[in-house]
mmCIF file of N, CA and C in Angstrom:
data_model
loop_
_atom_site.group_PDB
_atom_site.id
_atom_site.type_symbol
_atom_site.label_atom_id
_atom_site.label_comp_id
_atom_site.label_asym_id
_atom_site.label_seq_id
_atom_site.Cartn_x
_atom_site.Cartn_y
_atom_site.Cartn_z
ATOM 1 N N UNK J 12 -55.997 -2.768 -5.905
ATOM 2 C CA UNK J 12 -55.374 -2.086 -7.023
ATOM 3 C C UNK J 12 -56.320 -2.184 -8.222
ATOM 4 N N UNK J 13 -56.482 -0.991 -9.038
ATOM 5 C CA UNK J 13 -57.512 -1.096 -10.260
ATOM 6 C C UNK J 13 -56.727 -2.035 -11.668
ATOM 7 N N UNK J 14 -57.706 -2.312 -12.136
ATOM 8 C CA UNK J 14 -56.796 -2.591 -13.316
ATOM 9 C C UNK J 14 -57.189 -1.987 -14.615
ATOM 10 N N UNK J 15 -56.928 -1.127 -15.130
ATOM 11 C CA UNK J 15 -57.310 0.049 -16.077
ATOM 12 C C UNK J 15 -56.556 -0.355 -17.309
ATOM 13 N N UNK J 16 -57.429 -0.362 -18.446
ATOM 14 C CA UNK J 16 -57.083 0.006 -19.826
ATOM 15 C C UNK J 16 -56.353 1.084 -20.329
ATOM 16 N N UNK J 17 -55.164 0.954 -21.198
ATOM 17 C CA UNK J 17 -54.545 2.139 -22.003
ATOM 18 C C UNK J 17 -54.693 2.579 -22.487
ATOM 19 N N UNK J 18 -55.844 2.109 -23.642
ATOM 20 C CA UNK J 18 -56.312 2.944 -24.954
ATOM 21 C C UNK J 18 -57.713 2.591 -25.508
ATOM 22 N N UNK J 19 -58.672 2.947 -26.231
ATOM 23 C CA UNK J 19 -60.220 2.794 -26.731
ATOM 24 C C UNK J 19 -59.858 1.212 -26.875
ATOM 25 N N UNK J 20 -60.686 0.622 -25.751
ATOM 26 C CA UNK J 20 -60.910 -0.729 -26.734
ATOM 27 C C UNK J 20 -62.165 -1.278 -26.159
ATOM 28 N N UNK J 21 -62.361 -2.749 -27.365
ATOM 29 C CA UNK J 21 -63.905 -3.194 -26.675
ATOM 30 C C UNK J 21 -63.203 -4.227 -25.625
ATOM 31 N N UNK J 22 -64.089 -4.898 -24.998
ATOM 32 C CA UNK J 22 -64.024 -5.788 -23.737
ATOM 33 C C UNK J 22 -64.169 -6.852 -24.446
ATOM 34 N N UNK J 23 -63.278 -8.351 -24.835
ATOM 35 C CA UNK J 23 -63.685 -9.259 -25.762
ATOM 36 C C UNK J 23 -64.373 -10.008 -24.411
ATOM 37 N N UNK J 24 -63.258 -10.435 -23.174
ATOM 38 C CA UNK J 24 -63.940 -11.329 -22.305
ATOM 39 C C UNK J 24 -63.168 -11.100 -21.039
ATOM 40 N N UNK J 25 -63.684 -11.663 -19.891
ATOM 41 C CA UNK J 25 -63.452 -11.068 -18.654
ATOM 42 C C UNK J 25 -62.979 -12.779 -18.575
ATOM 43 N N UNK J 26 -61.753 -13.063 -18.172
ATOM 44 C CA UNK J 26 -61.234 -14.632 -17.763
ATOM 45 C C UNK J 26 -61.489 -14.668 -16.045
ATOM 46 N N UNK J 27 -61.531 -13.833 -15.340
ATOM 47 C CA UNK J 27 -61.906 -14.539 -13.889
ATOM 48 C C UNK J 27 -63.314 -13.797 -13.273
ATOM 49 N N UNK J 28 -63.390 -14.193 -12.337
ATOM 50 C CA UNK J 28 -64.703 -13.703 -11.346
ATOM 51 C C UNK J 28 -64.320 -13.183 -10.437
ATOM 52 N N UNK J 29 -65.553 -12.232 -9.787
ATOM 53 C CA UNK J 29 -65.479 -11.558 -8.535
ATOM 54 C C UNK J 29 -65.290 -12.704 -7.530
ATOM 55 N N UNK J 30 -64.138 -12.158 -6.334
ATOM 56 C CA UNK J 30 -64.246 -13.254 -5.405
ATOM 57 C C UNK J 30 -62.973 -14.310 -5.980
ATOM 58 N N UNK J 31 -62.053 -14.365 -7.091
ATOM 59 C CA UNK J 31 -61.347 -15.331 -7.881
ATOM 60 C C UNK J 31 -59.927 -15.168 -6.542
ATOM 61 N N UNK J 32 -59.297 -15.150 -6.903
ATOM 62 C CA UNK J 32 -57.611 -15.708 -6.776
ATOM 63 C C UNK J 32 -56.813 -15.479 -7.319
ATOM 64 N N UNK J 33 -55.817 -14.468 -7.540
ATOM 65 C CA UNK J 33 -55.341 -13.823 -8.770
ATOM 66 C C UNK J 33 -53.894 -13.844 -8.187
ATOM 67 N N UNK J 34 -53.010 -14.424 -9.393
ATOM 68 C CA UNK J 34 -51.526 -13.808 -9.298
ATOM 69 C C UNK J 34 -50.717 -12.788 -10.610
ATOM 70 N N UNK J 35 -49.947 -11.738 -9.834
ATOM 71 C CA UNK J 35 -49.259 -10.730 -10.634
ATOM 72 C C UNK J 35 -49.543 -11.480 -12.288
ATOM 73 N N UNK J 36 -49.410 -11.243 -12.769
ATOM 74 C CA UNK J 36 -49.404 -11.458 -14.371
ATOM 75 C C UNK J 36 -50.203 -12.718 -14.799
ATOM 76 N N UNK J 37 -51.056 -12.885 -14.075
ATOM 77 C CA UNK J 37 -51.764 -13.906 -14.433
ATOM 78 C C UNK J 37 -53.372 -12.999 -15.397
ATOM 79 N N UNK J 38 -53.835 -13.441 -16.219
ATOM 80 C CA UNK J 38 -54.709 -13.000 -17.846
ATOM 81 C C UNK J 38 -55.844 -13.142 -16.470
ATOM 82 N N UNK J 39 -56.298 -11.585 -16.887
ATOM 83 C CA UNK J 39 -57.338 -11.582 -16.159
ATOM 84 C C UNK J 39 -58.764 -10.721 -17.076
ATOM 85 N N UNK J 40 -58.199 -10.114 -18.190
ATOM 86 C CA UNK J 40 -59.102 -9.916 -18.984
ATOM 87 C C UNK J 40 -58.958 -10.211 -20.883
ATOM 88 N N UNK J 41 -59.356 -9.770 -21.865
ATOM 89 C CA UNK J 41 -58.964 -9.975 -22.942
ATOM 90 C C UNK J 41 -59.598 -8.560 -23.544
ATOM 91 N N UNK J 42 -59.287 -8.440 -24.445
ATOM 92 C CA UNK J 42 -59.505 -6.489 -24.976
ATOM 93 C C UNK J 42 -59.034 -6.690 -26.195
ATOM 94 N N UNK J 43 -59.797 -5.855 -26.962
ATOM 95 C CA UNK J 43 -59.320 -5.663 -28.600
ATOM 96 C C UNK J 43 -59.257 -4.486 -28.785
ATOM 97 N N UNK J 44 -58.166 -4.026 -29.205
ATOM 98 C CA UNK J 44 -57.639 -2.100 -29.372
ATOM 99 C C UNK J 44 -56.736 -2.274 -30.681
ATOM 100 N N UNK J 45 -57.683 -1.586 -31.722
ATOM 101 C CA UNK J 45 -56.722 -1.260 -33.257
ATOM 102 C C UNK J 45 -56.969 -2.850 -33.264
ATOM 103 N N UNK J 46 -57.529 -3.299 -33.721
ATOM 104 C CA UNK J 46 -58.191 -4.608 -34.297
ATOM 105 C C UNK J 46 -56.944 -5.727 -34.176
ATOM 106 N N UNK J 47 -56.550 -5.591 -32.346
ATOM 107 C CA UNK J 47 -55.703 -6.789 -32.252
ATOM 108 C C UNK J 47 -56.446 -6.973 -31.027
ATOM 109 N N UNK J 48 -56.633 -8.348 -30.366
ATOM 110 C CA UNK J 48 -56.938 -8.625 -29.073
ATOM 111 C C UNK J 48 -55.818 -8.938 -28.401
ATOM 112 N N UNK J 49 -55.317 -8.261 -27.090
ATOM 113 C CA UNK J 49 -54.634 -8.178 -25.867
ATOM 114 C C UNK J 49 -54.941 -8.600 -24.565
ATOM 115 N N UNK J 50 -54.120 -9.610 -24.127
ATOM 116 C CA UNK J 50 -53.954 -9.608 -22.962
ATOM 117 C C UNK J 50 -53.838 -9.034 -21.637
ATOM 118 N N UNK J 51 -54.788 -8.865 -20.730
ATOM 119 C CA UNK J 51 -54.399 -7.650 -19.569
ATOM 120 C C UNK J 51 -54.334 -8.367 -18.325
ATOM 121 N N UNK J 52 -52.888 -8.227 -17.539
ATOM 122 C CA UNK J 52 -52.654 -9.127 -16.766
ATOM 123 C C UNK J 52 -52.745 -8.421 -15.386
ATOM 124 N N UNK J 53 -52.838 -9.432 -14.468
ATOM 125 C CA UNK J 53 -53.232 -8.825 -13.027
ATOM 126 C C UNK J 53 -51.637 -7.939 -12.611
ATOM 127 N N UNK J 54 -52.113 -6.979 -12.309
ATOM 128 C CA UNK J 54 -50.731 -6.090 -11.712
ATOM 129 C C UNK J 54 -50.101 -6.778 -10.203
ATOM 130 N N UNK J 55 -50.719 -7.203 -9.903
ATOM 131 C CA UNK J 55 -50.556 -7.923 -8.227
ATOM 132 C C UNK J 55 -51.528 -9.224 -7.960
ATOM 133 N N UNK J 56 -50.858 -9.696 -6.973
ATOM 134 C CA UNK J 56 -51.358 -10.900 -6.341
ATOM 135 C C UNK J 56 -52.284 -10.229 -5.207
ATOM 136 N N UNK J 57 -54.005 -10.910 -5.278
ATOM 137 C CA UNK J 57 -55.057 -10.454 -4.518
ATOM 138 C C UNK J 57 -56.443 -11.206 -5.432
ATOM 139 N N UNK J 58 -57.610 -10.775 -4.685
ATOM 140 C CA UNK J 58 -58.670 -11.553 -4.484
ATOM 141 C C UNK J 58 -59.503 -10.134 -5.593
ATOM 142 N N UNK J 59 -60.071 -10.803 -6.288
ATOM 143 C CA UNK J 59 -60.946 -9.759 -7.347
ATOM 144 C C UNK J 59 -62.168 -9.621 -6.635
ATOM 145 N N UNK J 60 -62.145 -7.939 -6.052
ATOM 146 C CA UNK J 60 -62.938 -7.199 -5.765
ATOM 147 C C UNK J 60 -64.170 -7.203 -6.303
ATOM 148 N N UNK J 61 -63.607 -6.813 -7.218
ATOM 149 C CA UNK J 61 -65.354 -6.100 -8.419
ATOM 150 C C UNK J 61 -65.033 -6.491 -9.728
ATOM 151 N N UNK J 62 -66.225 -6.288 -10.364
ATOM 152 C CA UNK J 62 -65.499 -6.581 -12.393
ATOM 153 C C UNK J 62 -66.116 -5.383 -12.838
ATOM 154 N N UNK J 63 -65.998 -4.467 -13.667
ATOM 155 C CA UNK J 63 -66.927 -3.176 -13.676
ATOM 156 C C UNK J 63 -67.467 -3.173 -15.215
ATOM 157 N N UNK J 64 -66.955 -4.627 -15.701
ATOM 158 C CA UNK J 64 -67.449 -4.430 -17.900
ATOM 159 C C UNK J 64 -67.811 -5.790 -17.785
ATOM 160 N N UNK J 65 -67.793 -6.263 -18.745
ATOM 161 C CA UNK J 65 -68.745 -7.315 -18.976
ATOM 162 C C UNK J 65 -68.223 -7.498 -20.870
ATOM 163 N N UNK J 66 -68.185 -8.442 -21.292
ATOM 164 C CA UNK J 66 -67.715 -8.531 -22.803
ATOM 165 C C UNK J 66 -68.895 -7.794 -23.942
ATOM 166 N N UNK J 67 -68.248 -7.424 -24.768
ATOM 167 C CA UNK J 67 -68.561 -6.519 -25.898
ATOM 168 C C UNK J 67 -69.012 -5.346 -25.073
ATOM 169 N N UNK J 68 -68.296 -4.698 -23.930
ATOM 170 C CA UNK J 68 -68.270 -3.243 -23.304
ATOM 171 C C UNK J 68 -67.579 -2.433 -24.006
ATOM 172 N N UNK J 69 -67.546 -1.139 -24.813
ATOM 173 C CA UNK J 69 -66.723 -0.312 -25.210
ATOM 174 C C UNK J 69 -66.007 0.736 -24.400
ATOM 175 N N UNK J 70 -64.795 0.770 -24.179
ATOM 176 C CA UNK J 70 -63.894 1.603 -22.361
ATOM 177 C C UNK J 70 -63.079 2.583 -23.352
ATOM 178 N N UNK J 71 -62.907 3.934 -22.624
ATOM 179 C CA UNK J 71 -61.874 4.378 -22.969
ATOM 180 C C UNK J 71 -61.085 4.207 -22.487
ATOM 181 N N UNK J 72 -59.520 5.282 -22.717
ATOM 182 C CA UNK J 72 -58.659 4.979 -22.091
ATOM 183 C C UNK J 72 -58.280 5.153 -20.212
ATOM 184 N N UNK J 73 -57.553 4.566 -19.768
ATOM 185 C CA UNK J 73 -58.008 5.000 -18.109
ATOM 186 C C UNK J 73 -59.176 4.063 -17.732
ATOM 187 N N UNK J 74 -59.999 3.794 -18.443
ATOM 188 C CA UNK J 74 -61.455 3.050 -17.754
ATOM 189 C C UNK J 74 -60.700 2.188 -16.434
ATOM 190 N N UNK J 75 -61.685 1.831 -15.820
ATOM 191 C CA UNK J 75 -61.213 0.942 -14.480
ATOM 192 C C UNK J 75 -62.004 -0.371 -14.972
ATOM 193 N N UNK J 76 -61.296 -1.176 -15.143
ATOM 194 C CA UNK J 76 -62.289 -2.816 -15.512
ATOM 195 C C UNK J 76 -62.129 -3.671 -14.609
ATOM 196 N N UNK J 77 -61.762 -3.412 -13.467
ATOM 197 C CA UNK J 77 -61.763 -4.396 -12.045
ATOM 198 C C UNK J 77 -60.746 -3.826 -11.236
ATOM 199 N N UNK J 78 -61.510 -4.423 -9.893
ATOM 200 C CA UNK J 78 -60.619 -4.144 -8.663
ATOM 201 C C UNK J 78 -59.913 -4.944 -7.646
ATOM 202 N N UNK J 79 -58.176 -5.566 -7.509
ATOM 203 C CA UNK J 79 -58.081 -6.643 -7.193
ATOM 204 C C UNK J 79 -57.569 -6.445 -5.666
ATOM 205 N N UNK J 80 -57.394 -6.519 -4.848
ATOM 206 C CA UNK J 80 -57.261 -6.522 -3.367
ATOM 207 C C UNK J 80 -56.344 -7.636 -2.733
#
């Protein structure tokens, strides 16, 4: 499953790794949109695929910032 951003933001920090261990709502990235930083939590329980940003990345909305399996 991707895990995609809602709206223009930068990438503050990526909290897990490719290859990690992930459960449903567990903080798997951090994002700043309209000069607040947000939490973006894993949609499902699975093993992180890919990471596709890297911190201080600028994404629009829709971007794909990892893939969890």
């Amino acid at each position: 499953m991707d895990v995609k951003v809602k709206m223009p933001s930068v990438i503050v920090s990526v909290e897990v790794a490719e290859g990690a261990t992930v459960t449903k709502g567990q903080n798997v990235a951090v994002i700043e949109a309209m000069k607040m930083k947000n939490n973006t939590p894993a949609p499902c329980d699975g093993v992180v695929k890919s990471i596709a940003v890297k911190a201080g990345d600028r994404v629009k909305p829709g971007a794909i910032i990892m893939t969890i399996e």
